[in-house]
Amino acid sequence: MSPSASADGFRVGRFVRDEALATLASEAFDVLVIGGGITGAGVALDAASRGLRVALVEKEDFASGTSSKSSKLIHGGLRYLQQHEFRLVYENLAERQRLLENAPHLVSPLPFLIPLFGRDGIVNRSVARVYLTALWLYDLTGGIRIGRRHERVSRDQALAHMPTLRADRLVAGFLYWDARADDARLTLAVVRTAVLDHGAVAVNHAPVTTLVTGEDGRVRGARVAPEGSEPFEIRASVVVNAAGVWSDEVRTMDEHGDPHSIRPAKGIHITVPNEAFPCDIAAVIPVKEDHRSIFVVSWGDQVYLGTTDTEYDGPLDDPSCLPEDIDYILGAANAVTTRPIGRSDITGLWTGLRPLLAPVAGKHAPSERTADLSRRHTVRTSAGGVVTVTGGKLTTYRKMAEDTVDAVAAELGRPSLTCVTKDLRLRGAGHASRVPAQRLDATAGVPAVPDDATAAAAHLAGRYGSETPDVLALAEGRPELLTPLVEGLRYLEVEALYAVRHEMAGSVADVLDRRTRASLRDARGAAAAARRVAGLIGPELGWDAQRIEAEAEAYAEARRLELTRAGLDPAPLPRPATTAAAVATAADAPGGRGSG
Ligand SMILES: Cc1cc2nc3c(=O)[nH]c(=O)nc-3n(C[C@H](O)[C@H](O)[C@H](O)COP(=O)(O)OP(=O)(O)OC[C@H]3O[C@@H](n4cnc5c(N)ncnc54)[C@H](O)[C@@H]3O)c2cc1C
């Protein structure tokens, strides 16, 4: 798959796994990136857009690690101001602004409420002053660039956004602005931009098993064992390790000893229907016991809550949400609401590991808590020439990539290659599509709900942006593909087909967990839809009837296990009669009511 040149001189490629595997096996690259999370994706895009020949390999699916399991906020990090991380907040807010401009279909502004509680209508003055100072600093370090500054709101204004907040304790609140993104789709958009617009070559389901060292003692590539084909070597002048919480494993392949540089911290989220915690924005809810806070985030007709932040030393591949993790979130939420949330309200959950940098010997972290470890990133080059990037945030992936590719350029002896990603728009960020509403309207397959075609159009535009017509084109003459993929959710069958044909989805989980976010919204519904999804994508992937059954059952079993481990009932919940019509209306609209 040799890339051709586009009209503006950039190389263009194709996002097809078999072709990419053949190219990886036969050509030599300037850079091989290990890891297809947001960090590796960002590095691939930065390097390819500087004109380098880039390969990227991901052992599972793009974003299947931490990058699909975040709080999905593109934010400065208000709380980092308390840790006096002013420069970090400034950088985060600058990146937030760039993302709003470069991926407006995927990243949207999101207002946050900080409710102020007190006794007899009086707020603790020092608490209010701390928030006020932090919010002024937030605005001044760049927050204001979103076009709104923070404001104080009355008790009634706060209740209008979150009617079940405890009115007996609520005194007032602050509103400020941040942004949100669908983390997995953002990661995918970055990889696809690197490949389709800049000629990078990327594959998923292809783990690196060993590094290959040249006669000069420098690492000159890696051996991969792709699912469905024979292992082979990829040749590259420089290897980048962007393996997140697994980066010590990759470093061990190079440095022959575990550097113990990462301290993973687990974080979980839960999803509940909007009725369980009514809100139309996001909120920061204080957790008295440990002086942390959790986020409550409106997500279409659902709400998600998180996160925990606990040290983790279990298996990196499959972190579980445990009953005590759920207790922590429910305890924090139920302390401030009049409508207690119970386990039976929970429809979805996800668990991620933060790749935090372990404190360096001799340097003190503010405390032993992972919550207090820095969210900064580091880039280091080993004696063998492997460039490792670790730490950081979803929000700062572009800056992390810039710093990493600067180190790569130095290794290649080409320091004059300069970064061009500050203004580089991502795939789908072209002219927003206004087409779909009418086309969906004319389709018999769309459920008959008032305004449904408009909501469906907003849903698609908020996920695919200017590529929406390409998604809909697959349903030309096949109106049945415009029916919901998962009962009660907005995702359409055509999205599963688009995912395998154009987004390199290779499994039921790729479709239900990351190309759509169905399982995060409704784990039981996703399990029930596994057979339908396997039946849709199986023929595209060459599966026979037996494999379709096996893949569907394995996926459904994994969802049931996830629920059981968390202490939740895996049996399908009884659905209210109105649900199919009501759920997810307006979900995923780009204006902040949900982003996938
Ligand atoms: C609970 C939680 C909430 C968060 N919330 C936010 C937030 O709201 N905003 C924000 O900005 N940040 C947030 N973060 C941080 C952010 O999600 C992470 O910093 C970011 O996703 C890390 O991306 P990564 O690419 O470095 O790691 P990953 O996404 O884990 O990617 C590493 C990839 O490397 C692959 N890999 C590993 N070994 C190999 C190998 N041998 N061969 C090939 N591939 C390999 C893995 O499969 C994985 O996909 C949150 C994190 C957590 C855990």
XYZ file of C-alpha atoms in Angstrom, residues 44-279:
236
model
C 1.718 8.936 14.441
C -0.189 11.994 13.222
C 2.494 14.452 14.309
C 5.299 12.427 12.690
C 3.387 11.709 9.465
C 2.339 15.341 9.081
C 6.008 16.371 9.389
C 6.641 14.194 6.342
C 8.013 11.074 8.050
C 7.103 7.558 6.931
C 5.177 6.208 9.910
C 3.902 2.812 11.084
C 1.632 2.255 14.096
C 0.718 -1.076 15.682
C -1.864 -1.651 18.394
C -2.101 -4.953 20.256
C -5.890 -4.901 20.739
C -8.105 -2.244 19.228
C -7.377 1.470 18.800
C -8.222 3.122 22.153
C -8.936 -0.229 23.818
C -6.622 0.673 26.725
C -7.102 3.752 28.880
C -8.128 5.944 25.949
C -11.700 4.613 25.841
C -12.168 4.635 29.614
C -11.524 8.214 30.676
C -13.987 10.759 32.087
C -14.123 12.111 28.513
C -13.326 15.658 29.567
C -11.117 17.975 27.593
C -10.198 20.202 30.462
C -7.607 22.324 32.161
C -8.013 20.460 35.429
C -9.394 22.933 37.959
C -8.076 20.846 40.842
C -4.482 20.972 39.571
C -4.493 24.639 40.571
C -4.734 23.505 44.192
C -1.500 21.588 43.547
C 0.037 24.815 42.155
C 0.416 23.193 38.710
C -0.213 26.530 36.958
C 1.864 25.770 33.883
C 0.124 22.407 33.434
C -3.295 24.041 33.598
C -2.187 26.720 31.135
C -0.969 24.052 28.687
C -4.102 21.947 29.142
C -6.347 24.920 28.445
C -4.364 25.854 25.330
C -4.793 22.282 24.068
C -8.487 22.352 24.942
C -8.901 25.381 22.695
C -7.010 23.747 19.831
C -9.173 20.643 20.066
C -12.355 22.698 20.023
C -11.114 24.266 16.788
C -9.557 21.213 15.128
C -12.256 18.661 15.955
C -15.477 20.639 16.488
C -17.608 17.596 15.623
C -16.038 15.537 18.419
C -15.192 18.111 21.082
C -17.824 20.445 22.480
C -18.042 22.980 25.311
C -19.616 21.723 28.514
C -20.817 23.869 31.433
C -19.991 22.652 34.944
C -21.846 23.440 38.139
C -20.033 23.562 41.456
C -22.842 23.401 44.012
C -22.116 25.188 47.284
C -23.625 23.518 50.332
C -23.963 24.995 53.805
C -26.150 25.276 56.894
C -29.107 27.638 57.362
C -28.491 29.199 53.970
C -24.882 30.120 54.728
C -21.888 28.719 52.815
C -18.607 28.117 54.554
C -16.779 31.286 53.530
C -13.359 29.772 53.154
C -14.728 27.018 50.884
C -16.426 29.609 48.660
C -13.256 31.719 48.610
C -11.089 28.743 47.584
C -13.419 27.977 44.653
C -13.663 31.612 43.644
C -9.890 32.064 43.603
C -9.431 28.836 41.640
C -12.067 29.876 39.094
C -10.481 33.296 38.572
C -7.112 31.642 38.076
C -8.715 29.149 35.690
C -10.154 31.956 33.588
C -6.850 33.819 33.656
C -4.713 30.800 32.724
C -6.747 30.419 29.528
C -10.197 29.180 30.534
C -11.778 32.344 29.238
C -10.764 31.491 25.675
C -13.811 29.243 25.479
C -15.829 32.470 25.292
C -17.422 32.329 28.774
C -16.049 33.200 32.189
C -17.166 31.623 35.448
C -20.212 33.041 37.219
C -21.907 32.681 40.561
C -25.435 31.256 40.402
C -28.249 31.289 42.907
C -29.645 28.241 44.654
C -32.651 28.258 42.300
C -30.464 28.508 39.204
C -28.422 25.554 40.451
C -31.604 23.571 41.100
C -32.863 24.357 37.609
C -29.873 22.391 36.276
C -29.980 19.640 38.922
C -33.418 19.489 40.521
C -32.682 16.670 42.965
C -29.748 18.374 44.701
C -30.489 18.584 48.415
C -32.322 21.896 48.596
C -32.074 21.929 52.411
C -28.266 22.202 52.177
C -27.775 23.872 48.796
C -27.014 27.589 49.150
C -25.654 28.704 45.777
C -23.178 27.569 43.137
C -20.594 28.487 40.540
C -20.804 27.785 36.819
C -17.685 27.430 34.703
C -16.898 25.985 31.266
C -14.796 23.094 30.065
C -15.238 20.647 27.179
C -15.936 17.016 26.491
C -15.099 14.489 23.798
C -15.805 10.898 22.956
C -12.338 9.589 23.865
C -12.403 6.451 21.675
C -13.735 8.271 18.626
C -11.231 11.077 19.107
C -8.419 8.513 19.159
C -9.797 6.824 16.049
C -10.130 10.188 14.278
C -6.476 10.962 15.031
C -5.316 7.562 13.668
C -7.509 7.868 10.579
C -6.241 11.399 9.917
C -2.652 10.129 10.147
C -3.416 7.316 7.692
C -5.926 8.797 5.267
C -4.522 12.322 5.046
C -0.806 11.831 5.779
C 0.100 8.359 4.562
C 0.808 6.619 7.893
C 0.190 2.862 8.032
C -1.710 1.594 11.082
C -3.092 -1.755 12.227
C -4.977 -2.952 15.262
C -5.003 -6.429 16.826
C -1.241 -6.684 16.235
C 0.877 -6.912 19.419
C 4.611 -6.253 19.413
C 6.270 -9.312 20.957
C 9.956 -8.336 20.750
C 12.103 -5.469 19.588
C 14.649 -5.972 16.817
C 18.161 -4.674 17.396
C 20.529 -3.778 14.551
C 24.246 -4.576 14.336
C 24.999 -1.138 15.767
C 23.147 -2.049 18.980
C 20.276 0.324 18.182
C 16.659 -0.822 18.096
C 15.654 -0.930 14.431
C 12.141 -2.322 14.476
C 9.891 -4.845 16.142
C 8.337 -8.247 15.665
C 4.535 -8.287 15.609
C 2.090 -11.167 15.893
C -1.094 -9.902 14.194
C -4.353 -11.694 14.789
C -5.222 -13.763 11.729
C -1.784 -13.731 10.084
C 1.787 -14.939 10.597
C 4.197 -12.943 12.781
C 6.665 -10.702 10.927
C 9.186 -7.916 11.487
C 8.626 -4.223 10.880
C 11.770 -2.246 10.014
C 12.047 1.299 11.340
C 14.836 3.784 12.044
C 13.274 4.816 15.378
C 10.781 3.012 17.625
C 8.383 4.990 19.845
C 6.950 3.329 22.938
C 3.474 4.809 23.532
C 2.079 1.784 25.348
C 0.483 3.639 28.279
C 0.306 1.503 31.419
C 2.087 -1.235 29.440
C 5.045 0.987 28.558
C 7.267 -0.637 31.196
C 6.662 -3.993 29.442
C 7.935 -2.502 26.180
C 10.843 -0.827 27.955
C 11.722 -4.213 29.436
C 12.050 -5.611 25.873
C 14.628 -2.881 25.209
C 16.344 -2.292 28.530
C 16.134 -5.864 29.853
C 14.830 -4.996 33.314
C 11.525 -3.581 34.533
C 12.060 0.138 35.189
C 8.923 0.404 37.411
C 8.330 3.887 36.009
C 4.511 3.704 35.940
C 2.162 3.741 38.900
C -1.249 2.696 37.541
C -4.283 4.266 39.217
C -7.710 2.745 38.686
C -10.769 4.846 37.927
C -14.328 3.677 37.366
C -17.480 5.308 35.997
C -21.125 4.280 36.115
C -24.049 5.259 33.863
C -27.617 5.762 35.092
C -30.763 7.026 33.341
C -31.316 10.754 33.530
C -34.327 10.180 35.810
C -31.998 8.752 38.469
C -29.946 11.980 38.693
C -31.705 14.600 36.569
C -29.299 17.168 35.147
